[in-house]
């Protein structure tokens, strides 16, 4: 049986074909390009780091293929507000909202609701394989897209990046091994995510970030992704010089996600 990443990508291609029948590419592109204002995703991360704080991309995720339902009481607008508020002093820099329905129980509506309820820049967390999805991301209000190197070739990555940047969106490119890292470094975007979770096996180890750290040039902003659960994880990363984090589960399991964020990054 093929692995989960391949399965997800196969479903994406079907979803895109169906979506294009409802709204053709040109119409989606028009909607995307009619939205002029993006929130500065990269700037929000840099501002936190410049202030000596961790830059946290706080995720809104109901479920995942590896964990099933993570949070029952799931109201994206409330969660977004909680993240934006933190404990007053420590709060999120940006949001990440899962929009994949089939595997993560996400939706475009969740992204819209989350973004409308606060002023944080928002990443559309999905599996991008086609320009259509980049226009769709902007049309739904996203300020940043994720490109997963593991499901894209070099030409696709460059193409999707160019479309996003053409609409003033930020691009977070995600890698899991050295080969992907070196491919990702050919892109223009400074935002480089190292996913500690292997999307094919679901194994998680923070060692993934630590092992590749020395190969990330200074002009990139490294974001460590997944598996950050405790304060010792944060400390390990910050001591290693990693100051940007993408965290989901640890917050989603807490009654008040923004307070959990403030505690984890206090
Ligand atoms: O819930 P965690 O372990 O804190 O992880 C968050 C985020 O990194 C994870 O959801 C993620 C990282 N890359 C992805 C790609 C697709 C879907 C999900 C992800």
PDB file of C-alpha atoms and ligand atoms in Angstrom:
ATOM      1  CA  UNK A   1       0.000   0.000   0.000  1.00  0.00           C
ATOM      2  CA  UNK A   2       1.273   3.445  -0.816  1.00  0.00           C
ATOM      3  CA  UNK A   3       2.184   5.735   2.084  1.00  0.00           C
ATOM      4  CA  UNK A   4      -0.073   8.417   3.541  1.00  0.00           C
ATOM      5  CA  UNK A   5       1.601  11.327   1.748  1.00  0.00           C
ATOM      6  CA  UNK A   6       0.966   9.682  -1.620  1.00  0.00           C
ATOM      7  CA  UNK A   7      -2.622   8.952  -0.637  1.00  0.00           C
ATOM      8  CA  UNK A   8      -3.193  12.544   0.431  1.00  0.00           C
ATOM      9  CA  UNK A   9      -1.729  13.886  -2.807  1.00  0.00           C
ATOM     10  CA  UNK A  10      -3.952  11.540  -4.843  1.00  0.00           C
ATOM     11  CA  UNK A  11      -7.027  12.835  -3.006  1.00  0.00           C
ATOM     12  CA  UNK A  12      -5.843  16.439  -3.540  1.00  0.00           C
ATOM     13  CA  UNK A  13      -5.732  15.920  -7.293  1.00  0.00           C
ATOM     14  CA  UNK A  14      -9.335  14.698  -7.253  1.00  0.00           C
ATOM     15  CA  UNK A  15     -10.426  17.616  -5.058  1.00  0.00           C
ATOM     16  CA  UNK A  16      -8.733  20.123  -7.352  1.00  0.00           C
ATOM     17  CA  UNK A  17     -10.374  18.620 -10.444  1.00  0.00           C
ATOM     18  CA  UNK A  18     -13.787  18.839  -8.746  1.00  0.00           C
ATOM     19  CA  UNK A  19     -13.176  22.393  -7.479  1.00  0.00           C
ATOM     20  CA  UNK A  20     -12.143  23.590 -10.937  1.00  0.00           C
ATOM     21  CA  UNK A  21     -15.440  22.404 -12.342  1.00  0.00           C
ATOM     22  CA  UNK A  22     -17.316  24.531  -9.822  1.00  0.00           C
ATOM     23  CA  UNK A  23     -15.031  27.529 -10.149  1.00  0.00           C
ATOM     24  CA  UNK A  24     -12.550  27.581 -13.044  1.00  0.00           C
ATOM     25  CA  UNK A  25      -8.944  28.615 -12.548  1.00  0.00           C
ATOM     26  CA  UNK A  26      -9.423  32.062 -14.086  1.00  0.00           C
ATOM     27  CA  UNK A  27     -12.317  32.847 -11.754  1.00  0.00           C
ATOM     28  CA  UNK A  28     -10.380  31.671  -8.714  1.00  0.00           C
ATOM     29  CA  UNK A  29      -7.408  33.700  -9.838  1.00  0.00           C
ATOM     30  CA  UNK A  30      -9.590  36.771 -10.189  1.00  0.00           C
ATOM     31  CA  UNK A  31     -10.911  36.336  -6.644  1.00  0.00           C
ATOM     32  CA  UNK A  32      -7.397  35.857  -5.317  1.00  0.00           C
ATOM     33  CA  UNK A  33      -6.012  38.906  -7.062  1.00  0.00           C
ATOM     34  CA  UNK A  34      -8.931  41.068  -5.960  1.00  0.00           C
ATOM     35  CA  UNK A  35      -7.790  40.712  -2.370  1.00  0.00           C
ATOM     36  CA  UNK A  36      -5.025  43.215  -2.059  1.00  0.00           C
ATOM     37  CA  UNK A  37      -4.111  43.229   1.576  1.00  0.00           C
ATOM     38  CA  UNK A  38      -1.952  40.536   3.061  1.00  0.00           C
ATOM     39  CA  UNK A  39      -0.739  40.510   6.649  1.00  0.00           C
ATOM     40  CA  UNK A  40       3.046  40.354   6.955  1.00  0.00           C
ATOM     41  CA  UNK A  41       3.755  36.764   7.994  1.00  0.00           C
ATOM     42  CA  UNK A  42       7.532  36.933   7.823  1.00  0.00           C
ATOM     43  CA  UNK A  43       7.579  40.338   9.502  1.00  0.00           C
ATOM     44  CA  UNK A  44       5.513  39.037  12.413  1.00  0.00           C
ATOM     45  CA  UNK A  45       8.040  36.242  13.005  1.00  0.00           C
ATOM     46  CA  UNK A  46      11.014  38.578  12.696  1.00  0.00           C
ATOM     47  CA  UNK A  47       9.510  41.112  15.116  1.00  0.00           C
ATOM     48  CA  UNK A  48       9.233  38.477  17.862  1.00  0.00           C
ATOM     49  CA  UNK A  49      12.770  37.267  17.345  1.00  0.00           C
ATOM     50  CA  UNK A  50      14.114  40.835  17.257  1.00  0.00           C
ATOM     51  CA  UNK A  51      12.433  41.346  20.637  1.00  0.00           C
ATOM     52  CA  UNK A  52      14.276  38.313  22.016  1.00  0.00           C
ATOM     53  CA  UNK A  53      11.144  36.168  22.113  1.00  0.00           C
ATOM     54  CA  UNK A  54      10.247  32.912  20.441  1.00  0.00           C
ATOM     55  CA  UNK A  55       8.245  33.324  17.230  1.00  0.00           C
ATOM     56  CA  UNK A  56       5.347  30.925  17.495  1.00  0.00           C
ATOM     57  CA  UNK A  57       3.150  29.843  14.617  1.00  0.00           C
ATOM     58  CA  UNK A  58       0.174  28.470  16.531  1.00  0.00           C
ATOM     59  CA  UNK A  59      -1.822  25.813  14.766  1.00  0.00           C
ATOM     60  CA  UNK A  60      -5.569  25.241  14.593  1.00  0.00           C
ATOM     61  CA  UNK A  61      -6.029  21.514  13.946  1.00  0.00           C
ATOM     62  CA  UNK A  62      -8.990  19.368  14.911  1.00  0.00           C
ATOM     63  CA  UNK A  63      -7.642  15.975  13.929  1.00  0.00           C
ATOM     64  CA  UNK A  64      -4.751  14.257  12.177  1.00  0.00           C
ATOM     65  CA  UNK A  65      -4.240  10.901  10.473  1.00  0.00           C
ATOM     66  CA  UNK A  66      -1.793   9.814  13.160  1.00  0.00           C
ATOM     67  CA  UNK A  67      -3.744  10.978  16.237  1.00  0.00           C
ATOM     68  CA  UNK A  68      -7.411  10.947  15.190  1.00  0.00           C
ATOM     69  CA  UNK A  69      -9.536  13.689  16.770  1.00  0.00           C
ATOM     70  CA  UNK A  70      -7.275  15.888  18.899  1.00  0.00           C
ATOM     71  CA  UNK A  71      -9.824  18.447  20.073  1.00  0.00           C
ATOM     72  CA  UNK A  72     -13.592  17.989  20.415  1.00  0.00           C
ATOM     73  CA  UNK A  73     -14.484  21.533  21.491  1.00  0.00           C
ATOM     74  CA  UNK A  74     -13.390  23.115  18.224  1.00  0.00           C
ATOM     75  CA  UNK A  75     -14.338  26.730  17.539  1.00  0.00           C
ATOM     76  CA  UNK A  76     -11.645  28.236  15.283  1.00  0.00           C
ATOM     77  CA  UNK A  77     -12.562  31.869  15.996  1.00  0.00           C
ATOM     78  CA  UNK A  78     -12.251  31.326  19.750  1.00  0.00           C
ATOM     79  CA  UNK A  79      -9.005  29.418  19.396  1.00  0.00           C
ATOM     80  CA  UNK A  80      -7.543  32.153  17.168  1.00  0.00           C
ATOM     81  CA  UNK A  81      -8.466  34.830  19.697  1.00  0.00           C
ATOM     82  CA  UNK A  82      -6.953  32.820  22.479  1.00  0.00           C
ATOM     83  CA  UNK A  83      -3.690  32.484  20.550  1.00  0.00           C
ATOM     84  CA  UNK A  84      -3.665  36.187  19.693  1.00  0.00           C
ATOM     85  CA  UNK A  85      -4.164  37.076  23.330  1.00  0.00           C
ATOM     86  CA  UNK A  86      -1.876  34.572  25.064  1.00  0.00           C
ATOM     87  CA  UNK A  87      -1.458  35.723  28.631  1.00  0.00           C
ATOM     88  CA  UNK A  88      -1.038  39.329  27.558  1.00  0.00           C
ATOM     89  CA  UNK A  89       2.757  39.152  27.348  1.00  0.00           C
ATOM     90  CA  UNK A  90       3.464  35.937  25.493  1.00  0.00           C
ATOM     91  CA  UNK A  91       1.314  35.289  22.453  1.00  0.00           C
ATOM     92  CA  UNK A  92       1.379  33.847  18.967  1.00  0.00           C
ATOM     93  CA  UNK A  93       3.178  35.569  16.090  1.00  0.00           C
ATOM     94  CA  UNK A  94       1.094  33.886  13.403  1.00  0.00           C
ATOM     95  CA  UNK A  95      -1.572  31.228  12.918  1.00  0.00           C
ATOM     96  CA  UNK A  96      -1.540  28.006  10.929  1.00  0.00           C
ATOM     97  CA  UNK A  97      -4.932  26.586   9.985  1.00  0.00           C
ATOM     98  CA  UNK A  98      -5.425  23.124   8.533  1.00  0.00           C
ATOM     99  CA  UNK A  99      -7.763  23.304   5.550  1.00  0.00           C
ATOM    100  CA  UNK A 100      -7.571  19.667   4.436  1.00  0.00           C
ATOM    101  CA  UNK A 101     -10.926  18.020   5.084  1.00  0.00           C
ATOM    102  CA  UNK A 102     -10.412  14.344   4.469  1.00  0.00           C
ATOM    103  CA  UNK A 103      -7.335  13.667   6.616  1.00  0.00           C
ATOM    104  CA  UNK A 104      -7.306  16.558   9.114  1.00  0.00           C
ATOM    105  CA  UNK A 105     -10.994  17.498   9.367  1.00  0.00           C
ATOM    106  CA  UNK A 106     -10.094  21.045   8.398  1.00  0.00           C
ATOM    107  CA  UNK A 107     -11.829  23.540   6.129  1.00  0.00           C
ATOM    108  CA  UNK A 108     -11.452  26.847   4.313  1.00  0.00           C
ATOM    109  CA  UNK A 109     -14.194  28.216   6.554  1.00  0.00           C
ATOM    110  CA  UNK A 110     -12.079  27.557   9.616  1.00  0.00           C
ATOM    111  CA  UNK A 111      -9.294  29.646   8.110  1.00  0.00           C
ATOM    112  CA  UNK A 112     -11.690  32.488   7.308  1.00  0.00           C
ATOM    113  CA  UNK A 113     -13.242  32.395  10.778  1.00  0.00           C
ATOM    114  CA  UNK A 114      -9.855  32.298  12.504  1.00  0.00           C
ATOM    115  CA  UNK A 115      -8.460  35.159  10.450  1.00  0.00           C
ATOM    116  CA  UNK A 116     -11.546  37.320  10.887  1.00  0.00           C
ATOM    117  CA  UNK A 117     -11.395  37.046  14.656  1.00  0.00           C
ATOM    118  CA  UNK A 118      -7.869  38.430  15.177  1.00  0.00           C
ATOM    119  CA  UNK A 119      -5.166  40.404  13.402  1.00  0.00           C
ATOM    120  CA  UNK A 120      -2.536  37.684  13.054  1.00  0.00           C
ATOM    121  CA  UNK A 121      -1.123  36.600   9.675  1.00  0.00           C
ATOM    122  CA  UNK A 122      -2.371  33.143   8.691  1.00  0.00           C
ATOM    123  CA  UNK A 123      -0.738  30.166   7.010  1.00  0.00           C
ATOM    124  CA  UNK A 124      -2.944  27.870   4.963  1.00  0.00           C
ATOM    125  CA  UNK A 125      -1.812  24.407   6.074  1.00  0.00           C
ATOM    126  CA  UNK A 126      -2.572  22.005   3.257  1.00  0.00           C
ATOM    127  CA  UNK A 127      -0.874  19.888   0.641  1.00  0.00           C
ATOM    128  CA  UNK A 128      -0.216  22.178  -2.298  1.00  0.00           C
ATOM    129  CA  UNK A 129       0.418  20.475  -5.615  1.00  0.00           C
ATOM    130  CA  UNK A 130      -1.260  22.809  -8.110  1.00  0.00           C
ATOM    131  CA  UNK A 131      -1.393  26.564  -8.819  1.00  0.00           C
ATOM    132  CA  UNK A 132      -5.150  26.431  -8.349  1.00  0.00           C
ATOM    133  CA  UNK A 133      -4.667  25.855  -4.623  1.00  0.00           C
ATOM    134  CA  UNK A 134      -2.406  28.887  -4.292  1.00  0.00           C
ATOM    135  CA  UNK A 135      -5.095  31.146  -5.761  1.00  0.00           C
ATOM    136  CA  UNK A 136      -7.649  29.407  -3.578  1.00  0.00           C
ATOM    137  CA  UNK A 137      -5.455  30.074  -0.537  1.00  0.00           C
ATOM    138  CA  UNK A 138      -5.310  33.791  -1.257  1.00  0.00           C
ATOM    139  CA  UNK A 139      -8.997  33.926  -2.106  1.00  0.00           C
ATOM    140  CA  UNK A 140      -9.833  32.473   1.318  1.00  0.00           C
ATOM    141  CA  UNK A 141      -7.577  35.059   2.967  1.00  0.00           C
ATOM    142  CA  UNK A 142      -4.338  33.171   3.621  1.00  0.00           C
ATOM    143  CA  UNK A 143      -1.180  35.267   4.005  1.00  0.00           C
ATOM    144  CA  UNK A 144       1.249  32.378   3.625  1.00  0.00           C
ATOM    145  CA  UNK A 145       1.284  28.950   2.005  1.00  0.00           C
ATOM    146  CA  UNK A 146       3.123  25.781   2.912  1.00  0.00           C
ATOM    147  CA  UNK A 147       5.150  23.925   0.285  1.00  0.00           C
ATOM    148  CA  UNK A 148       6.070  20.392   1.323  1.00  0.00           C
ATOM    149  CA  UNK A 149       9.238  19.448  -0.528  1.00  0.00           C
ATOM    150  CA  UNK A 150       8.402  15.766  -0.109  1.00  0.00           C
ATOM    151  CA  UNK A 151       5.466  15.988  -2.475  1.00  0.00           C
ATOM    152  CA  UNK A 152       6.820  18.424  -5.060  1.00  0.00           C
ATOM    153  CA  UNK A 153       9.614  18.444  -7.621  1.00  0.00           C
ATOM    154  CA  UNK A 154      11.921  21.442  -8.045  1.00  0.00           C
ATOM    155  CA  UNK A 155      10.016  22.979 -10.933  1.00  0.00           C
ATOM    156  CA  UNK A 156       6.674  22.679  -9.127  1.00  0.00           C
ATOM    157  CA  UNK A 157       8.067  24.264  -5.970  1.00  0.00           C
ATOM    158  CA  UNK A 158       9.521  27.199  -7.883  1.00  0.00           C
ATOM    159  CA  UNK A 159       6.303  27.669  -9.818  1.00  0.00           C
ATOM    160  CA  UNK A 160       4.024  27.635  -6.766  1.00  0.00           C
ATOM    161  CA  UNK A 161       6.411  29.929  -4.920  1.00  0.00           C
ATOM    162  CA  UNK A 162       6.405  32.452  -7.761  1.00  0.00           C
ATOM    163  CA  UNK A 163       2.602  32.519  -7.879  1.00  0.00           C
ATOM    164  CA  UNK A 164       2.362  33.040  -4.126  1.00  0.00           C
ATOM    165  CA  UNK A 165       5.001  35.764  -4.070  1.00  0.00           C
ATOM    166  CA  UNK A 166       3.326  37.443  -7.024  1.00  0.00           C
ATOM    167  CA  UNK A 167       0.312  37.902  -4.741  1.00  0.00           C
ATOM    168  CA  UNK A 168       2.446  39.188  -1.884  1.00  0.00           C
ATOM    169  CA  UNK A 169       2.086  35.984   0.128  1.00  0.00           C
ATOM    170  CA  UNK A 170       4.826  34.429   2.211  1.00  0.00           C
ATOM    171  CA  UNK A 171       6.005  30.876   1.530  1.00  0.00           C
ATOM    172  CA  UNK A 172       7.071  28.360   4.160  1.00  0.00           C
ATOM    173  CA  UNK A 173       8.927  25.483   2.546  1.00  0.00           C
ATOM    174  CA  UNK A 174       8.971  22.310   4.616  1.00  0.00           C
ATOM    175  CA  UNK A 175      11.666  19.652   4.548  1.00  0.00           C
ATOM    176  CA  UNK A 176      12.343  16.462   6.423  1.00  0.00           C
ATOM    177  CA  UNK A 177      15.757  15.326   5.197  1.00  0.00           C
ATOM    178  CA  UNK A 178      18.994  16.687   3.743  1.00  0.00           C
ATOM    179  CA  UNK A 179      18.076  16.070   0.157  1.00  0.00           C
ATOM    180  CA  UNK A 180      14.860  18.049   0.576  1.00  0.00           C
ATOM    181  CA  UNK A 181      16.735  20.752   2.473  1.00  0.00           C
ATOM    182  CA  UNK A 182      19.148  21.326  -0.371  1.00  0.00           C
ATOM    183  CA  UNK A 183      16.319  21.408  -2.887  1.00  0.00           C
ATOM    184  CA  UNK A 184      14.411  23.897  -0.719  1.00  0.00           C
ATOM    185  CA  UNK A 185      17.447  26.166  -0.507  1.00  0.00           C
ATOM    186  CA  UNK A 186      17.149  26.819  -4.250  1.00  0.00           C
ATOM    187  CA  UNK A 187      13.929  28.710  -3.599  1.00  0.00           C
ATOM    188  CA  UNK A 188      13.775  32.430  -2.864  1.00  0.00           C
ATOM    189  CA  UNK A 189      11.766  32.248   0.332  1.00  0.00           C
ATOM    190  CA  UNK A 190      13.713  32.779   3.561  1.00  0.00           C
ATOM    191  CA  UNK A 191      11.201  30.714   5.579  1.00  0.00           C
ATOM    192  CA  UNK A 192      12.407  27.156   5.977  1.00  0.00           C
ATOM    193  CA  UNK A 193      10.526  24.626   8.076  1.00  0.00           C
ATOM    194  CA  UNK A 194      12.095  21.417   9.287  1.00  0.00           C
ATOM    195  CA  UNK A 195       9.346  18.953  10.101  1.00  0.00           C
ATOM    196  CA  UNK A 196      10.324  16.707  12.984  1.00  0.00           C
ATOM    197  CA  UNK A 197       7.529  14.361  11.935  1.00  0.00           C
ATOM    198  CA  UNK A 198       8.108  12.006   9.058  1.00  0.00           C
ATOM    199  CA  UNK A 199       4.876  12.332   7.084  1.00  0.00           C
ATOM    200  CA  UNK A 200       5.309   8.826   5.683  1.00  0.00           C
ATOM    201  CA  UNK A 201       5.821   6.948   8.956  1.00  0.00           C
ATOM    202  CA  UNK A 202       4.592   9.532  11.533  1.00  0.00           C
ATOM    203  CA  UNK A 203       7.751   9.051  13.600  1.00  0.00           C
ATOM    204  CA  UNK A 204       8.616  12.245  15.466  1.00  0.00           C
ATOM    205  CA  UNK A 205      12.027  13.239  16.798  1.00  0.00           C
ATOM    206  CA  UNK A 206      13.416  16.707  17.487  1.00  0.00           C
ATOM    207  CA  UNK A 207      16.763  15.311  16.447  1.00  0.00           C
ATOM    208  CA  UNK A 208      15.643  15.905  12.851  1.00  0.00           C
ATOM    209  CA  UNK A 209      15.969  19.664  13.345  1.00  0.00           C
ATOM    210  CA  UNK A 210      19.172  19.437  15.371  1.00  0.00           C
ATOM    211  CA  UNK A 211      20.836  17.194  12.774  1.00  0.00           C
ATOM    212  CA  UNK A 212      20.214  19.567   9.869  1.00  0.00           C
ATOM    213  CA  UNK A 213      20.724  22.839  11.676  1.00  0.00           C
ATOM    214  CA  UNK A 214      24.323  23.388  10.638  1.00  0.00           C
ATOM    215  CA  UNK A 215      23.376  23.126   6.961  1.00  0.00           C
ATOM    216  CA  UNK A 216      20.856  25.957   7.098  1.00  0.00           C
ATOM    217  CA  UNK A 217      22.464  29.206   5.898  1.00  0.00           C
ATOM    218  CA  UNK A 218      22.189  32.337   8.061  1.00  0.00           C
ATOM    219  CA  UNK A 219      19.928  34.099   5.617  1.00  0.00           C
ATOM    220  CA  UNK A 220      17.126  31.585   6.208  1.00  0.00           C
ATOM    221  CA  UNK A 221      14.693  31.680   9.078  1.00  0.00           C
ATOM    222  CA  UNK A 222      14.461  28.182  10.419  1.00  0.00           C
ATOM    223  CA  UNK A 223      11.116  27.068  11.828  1.00  0.00           C
ATOM    224  CA  UNK A 224      11.120  23.834  13.802  1.00  0.00           C
ATOM    225  CA  UNK A 225       7.829  22.001  13.227  1.00  0.00           C
ATOM    226  CA  UNK A 226       5.963  19.281  15.128  1.00  0.00           C
ATOM    227  CA  UNK A 227       6.543  17.388  18.324  1.00  0.00           C
ATOM    228  CA  UNK A 228       7.233  20.417  20.538  1.00  0.00           C
ATOM    229  CA  UNK A 229       5.447  19.369  23.716  1.00  0.00           C
ATOM    230  CA  UNK A 230       7.327  20.579  26.772  1.00  0.00           C
ATOM    231  CA  UNK A 231       9.410  23.480  27.978  1.00  0.00           C
ATOM    232  CA  UNK A 232      12.545  21.380  27.753  1.00  0.00           C
ATOM    233  CA  UNK A 233      11.873  20.987  24.005  1.00  0.00           C
ATOM    234  CA  UNK A 234      11.680  24.755  23.630  1.00  0.00           C
ATOM    235  CA  UNK A 235      14.819  25.206  25.672  1.00  0.00           C
ATOM    236  CA  UNK A 236      16.754  22.669  23.609  1.00  0.00           C
ATOM    237  CA  UNK A 237      15.804  24.463  20.413  1.00  0.00           C
ATOM    238  CA  UNK A 238      16.520  27.952  21.658  1.00  0.00           C
ATOM    239  CA  UNK A 239      19.909  26.888  22.991  1.00  0.00           C
ATOM    240  CA  UNK A 240      20.632  25.503  19.537  1.00  0.00           C
ATOM    241  CA  UNK A 241      19.714  28.895  18.029  1.00  0.00           C
ATOM    242  CA  UNK A 242      16.246  27.982  16.739  1.00  0.00           C
ATOM    243  CA  UNK A 243      13.720  30.656  17.644  1.00  0.00           C
ATOM    244  CA  UNK A 244      10.721  29.963  15.405  1.00  0.00           C
ATOM    245  CA  UNK A 245       8.274  27.163  16.185  1.00  0.00           C
ATOM    246  CA  UNK A 246       5.199  25.587  14.627  1.00  0.00           C
ATOM    247  CA  UNK A 247       3.128  23.941  17.347  1.00  0.00           C
ATOM    248  CA  UNK A 248      -0.276  22.293  17.204  1.00  0.00           C
ATOM    249  CA  UNK A 249      -1.100  19.338  19.380  1.00  0.00           C
ATOM    250  CA  UNK A 250       0.312  20.666  22.657  1.00  0.00           C
ATOM    251  CA  UNK A 251      -2.066  23.644  22.399  1.00  0.00           C
ATOM    252  CA  UNK A 252      -5.039  21.814  20.921  1.00  0.00           C
ATOM    253  CA  UNK A 253      -5.198  19.428  23.877  1.00  0.00           C
ATOM    254  CA  UNK A 254      -5.278  22.280  26.397  1.00  0.00           C
ATOM    255  CA  UNK A 255      -8.564  23.852  27.534  1.00  0.00           C
ATOM    256  CA  UNK A 256      -7.291  27.367  26.764  1.00  0.00           C
ATOM    257  CA  UNK A 257      -4.836  27.119  23.835  1.00  0.00           C
ATOM    258  CA  UNK A 258      -3.411  30.635  24.241  1.00  0.00           C
ATOM    259  CA  UNK A 259      -2.604  30.066  27.904  1.00  0.00           C
ATOM    260  CA  UNK A 260      -0.913  26.785  27.021  1.00  0.00           C
ATOM    261  CA  UNK A 261       1.161  28.744  24.496  1.00  0.00           C
ATOM    262  CA  UNK A 262       2.119  31.336  27.112  1.00  0.00           C
ATOM    263  CA  UNK A 263       3.159  28.594  29.527  1.00  0.00           C
ATOM    264  CA  UNK A 264       5.169  26.652  26.982  1.00  0.00           C
ATOM    265  CA  UNK A 265       7.048  29.765  25.849  1.00  0.00           C
ATOM    266  CA  UNK A 266       7.202  31.659  29.151  1.00  0.00           C
TER     267      UNK A 266
HETATM  268  O1  LIG B   1       0.827  18.989  16.326  1.00  0.00           O
HETATM  269  P1  LIG B   1       2.304  19.186  16.315  1.00  0.00           P
HETATM  270  O2  LIG B   1       3.081  17.939  16.552  1.00  0.00           O
HETATM  271  O3  LIG B   1       2.723  20.304  17.229  1.00  0.00           O
HETATM  272  O4  LIG B   1       2.695  19.643  14.814  1.00  0.00           O
HETATM  273  C1  LIG B   1       2.225  20.849  14.250  1.00  0.00           C
HETATM  274  C2  LIG B   1       2.614  20.916  12.751  1.00  0.00           C
HETATM  275  O5  LIG B   1       4.006  20.954  12.648  1.00  0.00           O
HETATM  276  C3  LIG B   1       2.058  19.709  11.988  1.00  0.00           C
HETATM  277  O6  LIG B   1       0.665  19.753  12.065  1.00  0.00           O
HETATM  278  C4  LIG B   1       2.490  19.683  10.529  1.00  0.00           C
HETATM  279  C5  LIG B   1       3.698  20.039  10.047  1.00  0.00           C
HETATM  280  N1  LIG B   1       3.750  19.882   8.699  1.00  0.00           N
HETATM  281  C6  LIG B   1       2.567  19.431   8.275  1.00  0.00           C
HETATM  282  C7  LIG B   1       2.117  19.155   6.992  1.00  0.00           C
HETATM  283  C8  LIG B   1       0.836  18.751   6.836  1.00  0.00           C
HETATM  284  C9  LIG B   1       0.000  18.577   7.935  1.00  0.00           C
HETATM  285  C10 LIG B   1       0.427  18.834   9.229  1.00  0.00           C
HETATM  286  C11 LIG B   1       1.716  19.280   9.408  1.00  0.00           C
END
